[in-house]
Amino acid sequence: MMPESVRKSLRLGLINTLRALNAAHRLVEARQDELVKAFADARDQGFPEREIARLRGEAVGLGFDDDQYTQLLHHTGWTA
């Protein structure tokens, strides 16, 4: 049987990890919304489509995979 103090400590650690993950998830969602808005604004302002296509390499270099970038373009109205 696990001592009560160990159980409580582990429980608190798990709760804190869940809180941290939730906060990180909310931050990621906010940043994703900002990214979508930035791409849509660029499109609306006439940013060249060829530049959006060239940004794919930069995005992949920053950790996006090709499918994620394609999905971002789809959500923001780009066809590149």
GROMACS .gro file of C-alpha atoms in nm:
model
   80
    1MET     CA    1   0.000   0.000   0.000
    2MET     CA    2   0.121   0.348  -0.089
    3PRO     CA    3   0.179   0.588   0.200
    4GLU     CA    4  -0.073   0.872   0.215
    5SER     CA    5   0.197   1.139   0.186
    6VAL     CA    6   0.336   0.983  -0.134
    7ARG     CA    7  -0.013   0.949  -0.284
    8LYS     CA    8  -0.090   1.314  -0.209
    9SER     CA    9   0.242   1.428  -0.351
   10LEU     CA   10   0.193   1.231  -0.672
   11ARG     CA   11  -0.165   1.356  -0.703
   12LEU     CA   12  -0.053   1.717  -0.664
   13GLY     CA   13   0.221   1.663  -0.922
   14LEU     CA   14  -0.030   1.522  -1.170
   15ILE     CA   15  -0.271   1.810  -1.113
   16ASN     CA   16   0.007   2.065  -1.164
   17THR     CA   17   0.114   1.893  -1.484
   18LEU     CA   18  -0.245   1.898  -1.611
   19ARG     CA   19  -0.270   2.270  -1.531
   20ALA     CA   20   0.055   2.343  -1.714
   21LEU     CA   21  -0.054   2.142  -2.017
   22ASN     CA   22  -0.389   2.321  -2.025
   23ALA     CA   23  -0.217   2.660  -2.011
   24ALA     CA   24   0.023   2.559  -2.290
   25HIS     CA   25  -0.266   2.432  -2.501
   26ARG     CA   26  -0.453   2.763  -2.460
   27LEU     CA   27  -0.139   2.954  -2.560
   28VAL     CA   28  -0.093   2.738  -2.869
   29GLU     CA   29  -0.456   2.792  -2.969
   30ALA     CA   30  -0.416   3.169  -2.930
   31ARG     CA   31  -0.098   3.168  -3.139
   32GLN     CA   32  -0.265   2.954  -3.406
   33ASP     CA   33  -0.550   3.205  -3.426
   34GLU     CA   34  -0.294   3.486  -3.464
   35LEU     CA   35  -0.115   3.293  -3.739
   36VAL     CA   36  -0.438   3.231  -3.931
   37LYS     CA   37  -0.527   3.600  -3.900
   38ALA     CA   38  -0.181   3.706  -4.021
   39PHE     CA   39  -0.203   3.483  -4.329
   40ALA     CA   40  -0.557   3.601  -4.405
   41ASP     CA   41  -0.453   3.965  -4.362
   42ALA     CA   42  -0.155   3.913  -4.593
   43ARG     CA   43  -0.387   3.760  -4.854
   44ASP     CA   44  -0.634   4.047  -4.821
   45GLN     CA   45  -0.355   4.301  -4.864
   46GLY     CA   46  -0.234   4.140  -5.185
   47PHE     CA   47   0.076   3.960  -5.057
   48PRO     CA   48   0.215   3.763  -5.355
   49GLU     CA   49   0.109   3.401  -5.371
   50ARG     CA   50   0.458   3.303  -5.485
   51GLU     CA   51   0.592   3.432  -5.152
   52ILE     CA   52   0.341   3.217  -4.964
   53ALA     CA   53   0.469   2.917  -5.161
   54ARG     CA   54   0.828   3.011  -5.072
   55LEU     CA   55   0.736   3.038  -4.704
   56ARG     CA   56   0.656   2.666  -4.706
   57GLY     CA   57   1.027   2.587  -4.676
   58GLU     CA   58   1.063   2.827  -4.385
   59ALA     CA   59   0.759   2.679  -4.213
   60VAL     CA   60   0.894   2.326  -4.250
   61GLY     CA   61   1.228   2.445  -4.114
   62LEU     CA   62   1.046   2.581  -3.808
   63GLY     CA   63   0.881   2.248  -3.736
   64PHE     CA   64   0.561   2.250  -3.941
   65ASP     CA   65   0.508   1.952  -4.161
   66ASP     CA   66   0.394   1.995  -4.519
   67ASP     CA   67   0.036   1.886  -4.441
   68GLN     CA   68   0.006   2.139  -4.157
   69TYR     CA   69   0.118   2.419  -4.387
   70THR     CA   70  -0.126   2.307  -4.656
   71GLN     CA   71  -0.405   2.303  -4.397
   72LEU     CA   72  -0.309   2.654  -4.283
   73LEU     CA   73  -0.327   2.778  -4.643
   74HIS     CA   74  -0.663   2.612  -4.689
   75HIS     CA   75  -0.805   2.775  -4.375
   76THR     CA   76  -0.683   3.118  -4.480
   77GLY     CA   77  -0.799   3.110  -4.842
   78TRP     CA   78  -0.463   3.059  -5.012
   79THR     CA   79  -0.441   2.812  -5.297
   80ALA     CA   80  -0.061   2.766  -5.304
   0.00000   0.00000   0.00000
